[in-house]
C-alpha atoms as a printed R data frame, in Angstrom:
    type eleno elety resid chain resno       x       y       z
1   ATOM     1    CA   UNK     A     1 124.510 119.196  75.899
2   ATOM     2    CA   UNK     A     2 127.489 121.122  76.843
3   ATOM     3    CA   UNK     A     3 130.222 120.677  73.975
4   ATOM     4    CA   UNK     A     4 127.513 119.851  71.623
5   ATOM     5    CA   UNK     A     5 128.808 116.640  70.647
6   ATOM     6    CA   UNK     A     6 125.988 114.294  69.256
7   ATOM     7    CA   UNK     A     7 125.975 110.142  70.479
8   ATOM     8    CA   UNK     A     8 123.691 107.932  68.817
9   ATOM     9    CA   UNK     A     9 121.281 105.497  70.803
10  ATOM    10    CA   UNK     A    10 123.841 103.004  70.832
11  ATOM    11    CA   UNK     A    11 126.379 104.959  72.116
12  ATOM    12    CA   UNK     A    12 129.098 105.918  69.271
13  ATOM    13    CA   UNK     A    13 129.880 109.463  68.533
14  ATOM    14    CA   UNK     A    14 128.488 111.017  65.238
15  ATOM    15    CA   UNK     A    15 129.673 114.508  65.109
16  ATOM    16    CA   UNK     A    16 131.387 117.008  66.837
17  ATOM    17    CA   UNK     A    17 131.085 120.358  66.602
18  ATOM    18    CA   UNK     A    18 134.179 121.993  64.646
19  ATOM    19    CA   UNK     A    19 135.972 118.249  63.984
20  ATOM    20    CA   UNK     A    20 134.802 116.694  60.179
21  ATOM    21    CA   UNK     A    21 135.712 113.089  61.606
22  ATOM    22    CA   UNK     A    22 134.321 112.597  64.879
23  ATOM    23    CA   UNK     A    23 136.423 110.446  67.409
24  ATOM    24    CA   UNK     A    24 135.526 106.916  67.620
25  ATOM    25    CA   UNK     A    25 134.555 107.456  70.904
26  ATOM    26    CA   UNK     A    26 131.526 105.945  73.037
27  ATOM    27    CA   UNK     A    27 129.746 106.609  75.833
28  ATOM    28    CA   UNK     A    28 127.893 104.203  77.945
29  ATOM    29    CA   UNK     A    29 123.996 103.610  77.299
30  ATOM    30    CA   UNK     A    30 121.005 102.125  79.184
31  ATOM    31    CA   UNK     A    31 118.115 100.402  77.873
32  ATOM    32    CA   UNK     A    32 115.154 102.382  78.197
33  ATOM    33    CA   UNK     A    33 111.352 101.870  77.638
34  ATOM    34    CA   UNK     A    34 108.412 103.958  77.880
35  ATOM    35    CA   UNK     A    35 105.356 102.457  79.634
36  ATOM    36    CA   UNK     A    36 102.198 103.967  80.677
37  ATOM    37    CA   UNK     A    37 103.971 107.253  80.737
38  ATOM    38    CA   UNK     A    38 106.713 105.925  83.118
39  ATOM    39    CA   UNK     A    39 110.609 106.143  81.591
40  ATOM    40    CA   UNK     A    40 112.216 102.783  82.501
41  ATOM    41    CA   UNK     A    41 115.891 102.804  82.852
42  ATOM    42    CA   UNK     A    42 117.672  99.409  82.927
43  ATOM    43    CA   UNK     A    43 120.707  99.738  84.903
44  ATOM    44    CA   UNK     A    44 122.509  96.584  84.315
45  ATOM    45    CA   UNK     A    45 123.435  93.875  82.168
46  ATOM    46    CA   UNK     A    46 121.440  94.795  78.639
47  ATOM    47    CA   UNK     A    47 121.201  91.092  77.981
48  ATOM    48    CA   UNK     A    48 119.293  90.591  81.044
49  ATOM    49    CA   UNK     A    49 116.736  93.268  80.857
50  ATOM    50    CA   UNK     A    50 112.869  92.392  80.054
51  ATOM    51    CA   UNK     A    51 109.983  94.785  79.656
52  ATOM    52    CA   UNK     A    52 107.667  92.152  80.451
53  ATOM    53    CA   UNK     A    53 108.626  92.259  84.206
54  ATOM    54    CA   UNK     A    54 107.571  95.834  84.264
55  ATOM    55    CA   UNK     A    55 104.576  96.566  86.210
56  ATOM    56    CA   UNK     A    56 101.605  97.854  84.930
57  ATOM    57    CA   UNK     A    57 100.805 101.708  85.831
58  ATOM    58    CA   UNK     A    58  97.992 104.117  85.705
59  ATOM    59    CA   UNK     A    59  99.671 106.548  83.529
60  ATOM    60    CA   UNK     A    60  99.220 109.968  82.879
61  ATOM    61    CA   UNK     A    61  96.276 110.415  81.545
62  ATOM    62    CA   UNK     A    62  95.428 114.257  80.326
63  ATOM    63    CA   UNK     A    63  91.899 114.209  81.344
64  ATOM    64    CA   UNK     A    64  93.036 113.497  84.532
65  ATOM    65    CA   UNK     A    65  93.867 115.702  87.601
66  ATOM    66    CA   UNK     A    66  96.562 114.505  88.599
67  ATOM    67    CA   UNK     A    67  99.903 116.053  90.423
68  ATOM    68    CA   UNK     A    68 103.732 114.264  90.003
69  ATOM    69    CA   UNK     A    69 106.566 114.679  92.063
70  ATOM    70    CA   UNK     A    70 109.526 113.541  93.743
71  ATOM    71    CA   UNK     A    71 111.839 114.073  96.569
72  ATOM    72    CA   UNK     A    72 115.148 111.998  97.978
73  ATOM    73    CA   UNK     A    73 115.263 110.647 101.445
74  ATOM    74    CA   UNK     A    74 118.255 110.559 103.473
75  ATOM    75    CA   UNK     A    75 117.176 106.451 104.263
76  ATOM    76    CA   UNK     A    76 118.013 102.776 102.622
77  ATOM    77    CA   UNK     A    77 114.528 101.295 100.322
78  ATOM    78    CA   UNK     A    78 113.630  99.095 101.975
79  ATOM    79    CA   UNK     A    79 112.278 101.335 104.928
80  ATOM    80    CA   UNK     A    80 110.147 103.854 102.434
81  ATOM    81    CA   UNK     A    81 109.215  99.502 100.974
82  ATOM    82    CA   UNK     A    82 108.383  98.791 104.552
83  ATOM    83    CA   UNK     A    83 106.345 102.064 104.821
84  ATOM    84    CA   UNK     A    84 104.415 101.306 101.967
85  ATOM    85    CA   UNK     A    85 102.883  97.477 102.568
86  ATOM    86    CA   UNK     A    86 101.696  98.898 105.624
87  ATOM    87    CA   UNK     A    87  99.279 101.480 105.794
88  ATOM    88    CA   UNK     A    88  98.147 101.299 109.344
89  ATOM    89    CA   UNK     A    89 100.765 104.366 110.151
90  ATOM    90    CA   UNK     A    90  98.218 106.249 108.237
91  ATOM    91    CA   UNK     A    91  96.245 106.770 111.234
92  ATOM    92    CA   UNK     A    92  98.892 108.104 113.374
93  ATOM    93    CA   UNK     A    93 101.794 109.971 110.715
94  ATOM    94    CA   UNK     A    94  99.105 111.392 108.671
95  ATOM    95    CA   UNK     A    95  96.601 112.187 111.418
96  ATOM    96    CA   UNK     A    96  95.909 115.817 109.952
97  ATOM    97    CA   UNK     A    97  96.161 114.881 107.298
98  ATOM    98    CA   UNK     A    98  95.714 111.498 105.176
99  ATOM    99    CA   UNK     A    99  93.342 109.962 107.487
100 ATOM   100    CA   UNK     A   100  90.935 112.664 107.596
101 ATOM   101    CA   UNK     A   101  90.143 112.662 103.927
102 ATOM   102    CA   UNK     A   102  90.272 108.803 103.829
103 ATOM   103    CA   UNK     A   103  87.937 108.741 105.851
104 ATOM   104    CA   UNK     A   104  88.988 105.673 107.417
105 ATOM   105    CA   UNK     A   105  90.738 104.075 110.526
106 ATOM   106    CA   UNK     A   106  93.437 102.010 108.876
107 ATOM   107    CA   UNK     A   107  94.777 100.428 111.795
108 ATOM   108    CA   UNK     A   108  91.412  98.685 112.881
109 ATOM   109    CA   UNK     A   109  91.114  96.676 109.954
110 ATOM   110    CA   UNK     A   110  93.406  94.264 108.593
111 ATOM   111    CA   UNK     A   111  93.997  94.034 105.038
112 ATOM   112    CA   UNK     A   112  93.510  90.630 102.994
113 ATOM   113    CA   UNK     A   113  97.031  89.944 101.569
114 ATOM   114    CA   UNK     A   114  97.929  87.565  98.940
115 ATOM   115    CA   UNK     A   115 101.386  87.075  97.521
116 ATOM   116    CA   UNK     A   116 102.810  86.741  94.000
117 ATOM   117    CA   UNK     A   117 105.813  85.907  92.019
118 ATOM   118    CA   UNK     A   118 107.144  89.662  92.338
119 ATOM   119    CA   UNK     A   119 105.157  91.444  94.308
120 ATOM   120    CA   UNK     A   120 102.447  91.464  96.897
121 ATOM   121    CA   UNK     A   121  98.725  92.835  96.443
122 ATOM   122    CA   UNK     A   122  96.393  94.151  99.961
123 ATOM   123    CA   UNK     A   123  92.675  94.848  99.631
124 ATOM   124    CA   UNK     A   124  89.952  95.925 102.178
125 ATOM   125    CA   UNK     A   125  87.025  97.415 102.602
126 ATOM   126    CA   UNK     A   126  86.119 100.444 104.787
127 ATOM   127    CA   UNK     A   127  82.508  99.993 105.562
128 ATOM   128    CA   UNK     A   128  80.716 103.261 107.129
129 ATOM   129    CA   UNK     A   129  83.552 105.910 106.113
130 ATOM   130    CA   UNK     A   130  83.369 109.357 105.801
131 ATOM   131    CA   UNK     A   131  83.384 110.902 102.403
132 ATOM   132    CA   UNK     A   132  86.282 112.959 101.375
133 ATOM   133    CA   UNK     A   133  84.542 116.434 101.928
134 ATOM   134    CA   UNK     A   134  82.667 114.759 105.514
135 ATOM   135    CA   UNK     A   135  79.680 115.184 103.321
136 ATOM   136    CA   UNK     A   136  78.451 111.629 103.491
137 ATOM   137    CA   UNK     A   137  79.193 107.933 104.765
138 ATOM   138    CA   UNK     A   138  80.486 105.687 102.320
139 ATOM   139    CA   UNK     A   139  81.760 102.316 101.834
140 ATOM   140    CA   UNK     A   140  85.258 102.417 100.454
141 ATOM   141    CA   UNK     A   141  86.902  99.811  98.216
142 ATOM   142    CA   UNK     A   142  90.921  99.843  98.936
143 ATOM   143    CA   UNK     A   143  93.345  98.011  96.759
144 ATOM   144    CA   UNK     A   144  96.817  98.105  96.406
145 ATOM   145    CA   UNK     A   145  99.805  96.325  94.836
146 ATOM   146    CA   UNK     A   146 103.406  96.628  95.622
147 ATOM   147    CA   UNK     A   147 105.785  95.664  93.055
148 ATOM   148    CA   UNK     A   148 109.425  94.628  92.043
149 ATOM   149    CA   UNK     A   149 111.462  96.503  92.254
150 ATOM   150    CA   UNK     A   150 109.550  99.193  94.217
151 ATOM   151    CA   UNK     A   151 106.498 100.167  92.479
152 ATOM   152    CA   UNK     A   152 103.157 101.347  94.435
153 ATOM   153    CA   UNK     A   153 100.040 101.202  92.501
154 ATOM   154    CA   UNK     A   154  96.536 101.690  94.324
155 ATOM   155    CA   UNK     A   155  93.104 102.474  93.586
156 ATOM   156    CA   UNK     A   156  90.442 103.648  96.180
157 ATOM   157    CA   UNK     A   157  86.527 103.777  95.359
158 ATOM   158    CA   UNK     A   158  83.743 104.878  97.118
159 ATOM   159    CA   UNK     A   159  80.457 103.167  97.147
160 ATOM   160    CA   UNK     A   160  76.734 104.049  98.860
161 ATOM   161    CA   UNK     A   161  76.610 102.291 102.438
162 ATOM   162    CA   UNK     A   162  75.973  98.653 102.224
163 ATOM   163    CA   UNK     A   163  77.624  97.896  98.851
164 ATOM   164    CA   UNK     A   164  80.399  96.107 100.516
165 ATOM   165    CA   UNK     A   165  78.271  93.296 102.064
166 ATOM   166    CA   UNK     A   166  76.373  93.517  98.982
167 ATOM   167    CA   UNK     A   167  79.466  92.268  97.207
168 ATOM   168    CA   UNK     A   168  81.006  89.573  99.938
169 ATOM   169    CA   UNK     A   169  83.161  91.836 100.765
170 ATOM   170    CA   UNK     A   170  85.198  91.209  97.714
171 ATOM   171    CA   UNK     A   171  86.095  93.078  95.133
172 ATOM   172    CA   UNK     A   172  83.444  95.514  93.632
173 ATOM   173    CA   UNK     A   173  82.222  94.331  90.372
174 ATOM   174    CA   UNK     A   174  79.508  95.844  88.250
175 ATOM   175    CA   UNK     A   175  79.047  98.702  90.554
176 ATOM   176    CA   UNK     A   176  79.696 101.920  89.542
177 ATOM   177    CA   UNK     A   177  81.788 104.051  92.400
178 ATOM   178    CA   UNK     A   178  80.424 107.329  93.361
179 ATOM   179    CA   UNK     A   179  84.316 108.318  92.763
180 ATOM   180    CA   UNK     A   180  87.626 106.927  92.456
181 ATOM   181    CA   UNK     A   181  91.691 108.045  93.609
182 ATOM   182    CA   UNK     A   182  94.299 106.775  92.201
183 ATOM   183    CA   UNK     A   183  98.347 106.672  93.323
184 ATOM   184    CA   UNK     A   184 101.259 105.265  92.010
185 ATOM   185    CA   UNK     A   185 104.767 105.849  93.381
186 ATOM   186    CA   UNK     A   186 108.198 104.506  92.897
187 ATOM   187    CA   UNK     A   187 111.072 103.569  94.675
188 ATOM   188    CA   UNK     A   188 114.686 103.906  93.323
189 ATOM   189    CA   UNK     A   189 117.679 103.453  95.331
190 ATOM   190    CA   UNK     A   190 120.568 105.877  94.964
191 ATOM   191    CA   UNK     A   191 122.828 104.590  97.491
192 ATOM   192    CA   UNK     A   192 122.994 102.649 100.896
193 ATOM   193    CA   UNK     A   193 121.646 105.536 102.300
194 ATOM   194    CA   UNK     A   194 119.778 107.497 100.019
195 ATOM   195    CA   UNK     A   195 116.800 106.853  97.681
196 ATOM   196    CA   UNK     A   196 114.754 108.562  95.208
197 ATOM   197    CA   UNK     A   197 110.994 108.854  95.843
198 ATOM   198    CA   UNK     A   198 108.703 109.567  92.714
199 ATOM   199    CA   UNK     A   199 105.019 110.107  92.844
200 ATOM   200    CA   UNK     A   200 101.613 110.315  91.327
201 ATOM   201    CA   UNK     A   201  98.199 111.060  92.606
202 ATOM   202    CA   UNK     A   202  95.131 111.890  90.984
203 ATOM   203    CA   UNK     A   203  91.274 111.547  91.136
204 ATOM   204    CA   UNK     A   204  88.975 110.206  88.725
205 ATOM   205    CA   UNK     A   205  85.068 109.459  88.095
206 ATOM   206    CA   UNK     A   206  82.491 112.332  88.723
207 ATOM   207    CA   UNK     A   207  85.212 114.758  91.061
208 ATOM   208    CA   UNK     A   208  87.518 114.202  87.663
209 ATOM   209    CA   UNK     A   209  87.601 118.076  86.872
210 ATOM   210    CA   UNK     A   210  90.188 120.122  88.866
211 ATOM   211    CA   UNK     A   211  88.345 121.810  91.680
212 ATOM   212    CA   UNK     A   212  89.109 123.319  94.341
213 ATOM   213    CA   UNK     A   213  88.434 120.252  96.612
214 ATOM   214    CA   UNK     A   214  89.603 117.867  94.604
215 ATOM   215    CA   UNK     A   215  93.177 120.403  94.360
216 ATOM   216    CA   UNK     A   216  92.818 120.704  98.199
217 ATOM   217    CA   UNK     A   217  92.831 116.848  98.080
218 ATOM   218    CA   UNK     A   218  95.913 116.521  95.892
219 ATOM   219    CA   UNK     A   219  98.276 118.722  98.100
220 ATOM   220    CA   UNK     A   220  97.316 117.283 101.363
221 ATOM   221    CA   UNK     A   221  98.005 113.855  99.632
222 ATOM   222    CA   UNK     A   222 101.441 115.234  99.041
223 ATOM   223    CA   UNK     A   223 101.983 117.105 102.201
224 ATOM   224    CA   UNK     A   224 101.518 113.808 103.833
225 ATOM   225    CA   UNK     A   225 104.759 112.441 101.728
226 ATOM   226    CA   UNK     A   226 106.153 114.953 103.346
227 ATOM   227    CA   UNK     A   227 105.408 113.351 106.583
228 ATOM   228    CA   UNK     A   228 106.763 109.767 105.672
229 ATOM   229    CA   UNK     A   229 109.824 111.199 104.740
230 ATOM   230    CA   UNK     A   230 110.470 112.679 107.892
231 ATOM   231    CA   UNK     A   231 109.385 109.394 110.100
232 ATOM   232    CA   UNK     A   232 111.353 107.347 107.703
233 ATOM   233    CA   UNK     A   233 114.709 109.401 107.927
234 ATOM   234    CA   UNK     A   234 114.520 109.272 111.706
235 ATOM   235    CA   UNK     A   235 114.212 105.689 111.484
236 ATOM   236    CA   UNK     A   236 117.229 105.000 109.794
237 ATOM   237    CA   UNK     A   237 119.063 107.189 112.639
238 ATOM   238    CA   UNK     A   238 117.824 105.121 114.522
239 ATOM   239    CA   UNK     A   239 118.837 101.522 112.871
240 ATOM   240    CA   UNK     A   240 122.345 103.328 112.472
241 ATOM   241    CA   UNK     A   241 122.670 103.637 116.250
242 ATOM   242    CA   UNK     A   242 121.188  99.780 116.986
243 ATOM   243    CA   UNK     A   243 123.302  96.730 117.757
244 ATOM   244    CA   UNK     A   244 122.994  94.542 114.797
245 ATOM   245    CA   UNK     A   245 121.978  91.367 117.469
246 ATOM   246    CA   UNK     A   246 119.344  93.293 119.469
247 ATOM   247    CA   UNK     A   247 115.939  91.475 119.596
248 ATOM   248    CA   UNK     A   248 113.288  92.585 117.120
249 ATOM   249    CA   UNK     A   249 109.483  92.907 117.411
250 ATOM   250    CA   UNK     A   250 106.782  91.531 115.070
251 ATOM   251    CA   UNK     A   251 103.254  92.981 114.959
252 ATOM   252    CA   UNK     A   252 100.349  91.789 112.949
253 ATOM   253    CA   UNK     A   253 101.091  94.513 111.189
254 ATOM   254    CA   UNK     A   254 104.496  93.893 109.896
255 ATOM   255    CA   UNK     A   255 102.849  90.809 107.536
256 ATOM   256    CA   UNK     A   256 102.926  93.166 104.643
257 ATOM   257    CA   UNK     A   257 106.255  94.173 105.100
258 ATOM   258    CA   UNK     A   258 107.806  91.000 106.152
259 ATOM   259    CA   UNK     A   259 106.284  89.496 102.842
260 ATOM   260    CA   UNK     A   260 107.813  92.212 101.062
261 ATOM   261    CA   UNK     A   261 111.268  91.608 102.060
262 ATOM   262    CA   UNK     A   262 111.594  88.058 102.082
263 ATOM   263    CA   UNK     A   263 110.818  88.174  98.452
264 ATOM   264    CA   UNK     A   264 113.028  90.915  98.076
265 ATOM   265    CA   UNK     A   265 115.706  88.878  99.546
266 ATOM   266    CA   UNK     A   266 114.841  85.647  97.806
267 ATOM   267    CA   UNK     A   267 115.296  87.786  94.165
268 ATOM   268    CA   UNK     A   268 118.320  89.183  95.344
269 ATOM   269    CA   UNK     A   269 120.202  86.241  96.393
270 ATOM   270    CA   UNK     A   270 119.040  84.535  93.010
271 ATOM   271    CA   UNK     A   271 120.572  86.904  91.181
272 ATOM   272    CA   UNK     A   272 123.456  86.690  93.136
273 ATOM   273    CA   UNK     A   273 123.900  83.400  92.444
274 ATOM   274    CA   UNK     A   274 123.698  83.890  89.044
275 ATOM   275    CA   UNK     A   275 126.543  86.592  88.632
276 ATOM   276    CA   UNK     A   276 129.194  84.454  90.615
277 ATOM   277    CA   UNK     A   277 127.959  81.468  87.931
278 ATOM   278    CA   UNK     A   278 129.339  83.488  85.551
């Protein structure tokens, strides 16, 4: 892109500009797959990577609203992971802003959690919860999974009062939500201390045209990221300044998170293992 020389997918050099025998020069290249309109990047050995570990996504779809972003935090991963399997925070850090147009109290229920081979999935229900204009009360279906290697996808719906004991408080089936969110989000480390942040969020069902609520909906959605960020980065000033041996505190809370990392740390220390066996 600058001297105009041209590489080809595997990484040799074709032509350069001026020069009727190009070097025989390479360049290093990454594996790379597109799924459900997410770019996939495979950063190390190419004989090791495998699309079907990929987690499934919403996509982008073009019929619906959605907005994308991203921003870097000044913070290790596995604080924006720890931020992420537990939602309770929602009621306190997003207080203006998330909770009101959730229209739930996330840290009064407790989530059902259930663990997998690479990743962990929550689900709840909100019964009695404000609609996202304060317009009605609504039952609200909540489900989220969090993936390996950092990948948040969840889906909300809202139901008429009642439908959640109407379905066991399990998972809606056959019932038809009066309308739906959706977010995914992605964590990428940069560094020990830095990570990349990249985000979707979108409504669907009958609010699935762009208006003005539903826009109003969006930002505050994304102001609230804004709001992570900042707890997140203050928490890893804090970390930096803590004795490595002091004493640490477990809350109900923290099952989400604690799940999170010991898988985390059991994938990690596999594929140590591996690399010093060869």
């Amino acid at each position: 892109m600058y001297r105009g020389m041209l590489f080809s997918s595997g990484g040799t050099c074709l032509q350069v500009p001026g020069m009727d025998n190009p070097p025989a020069r390479c360049v290093r290249t990454y594996p790379v797959l597109e799924k459900d309109a997410w770019l996939w990047i495979w950063m190390g050995d190419k004989e090791k990577a495998d699309a079907a570990l990929i987690p499934n996504a919403f996509g982008f779809a073009p019929d619906r609203p959605m907005r994308t972003g991203h921003m870097d935090y000044d913070a290790h991963y596995q604080l924006i992971h720890d931020n992420l399997c537990d939602l309770s925070h929602v009621d306190f850090v997003h207080a203006t802003t998330l909770r009101p147009i959730s229209g739930a109290h996330w840290s009064e229920t407790a989530p059902r959690i259930t663990s997998a081979d690479r990743g962990i999935r929550l689900e709840r229900w909100f019964e009695s919860a404000d609609s996202p204009d304060g317009s009605a009360v609504v039952d609200t279906w909540n489900s989220y999974e969090f993936a390996v290697p950092g990948v948040f996808i969840m889906r909300s719906g809202r139901f008429p009062p009642g439908t959640a004991a109407k379905c066991n408080y399990a998972a809606p089936t056959g019932v038809v939500p009066i309308n739906e969110t959706v977010e995914q989000q992605a964590v990428t480390p940069i560094s020990d201390r830095r990570t990349a942040y990249f985000f979707g969020t979108a409504v669907v069902g009958d609010n699935a045209p762009l208006t003005p609520d539903v826009n109003r909906r969006i930002e505050v959605v994304k102001a609230a990221f804004t709001e992570d960020r900042e707890m997140i980065e203050a928490q890893q000033r804090i970390w930096d300044l803590t004795p490595a041996g002091d004493e640490m505190l477990f809350l109900p809370q923290d099952k989400g998170p604690f799940l999170m990392r010991k898988l985390l740390a059991r994938l990690i220390a596999s594929e140590a293992a591996a690399s010093a066996a060869n």
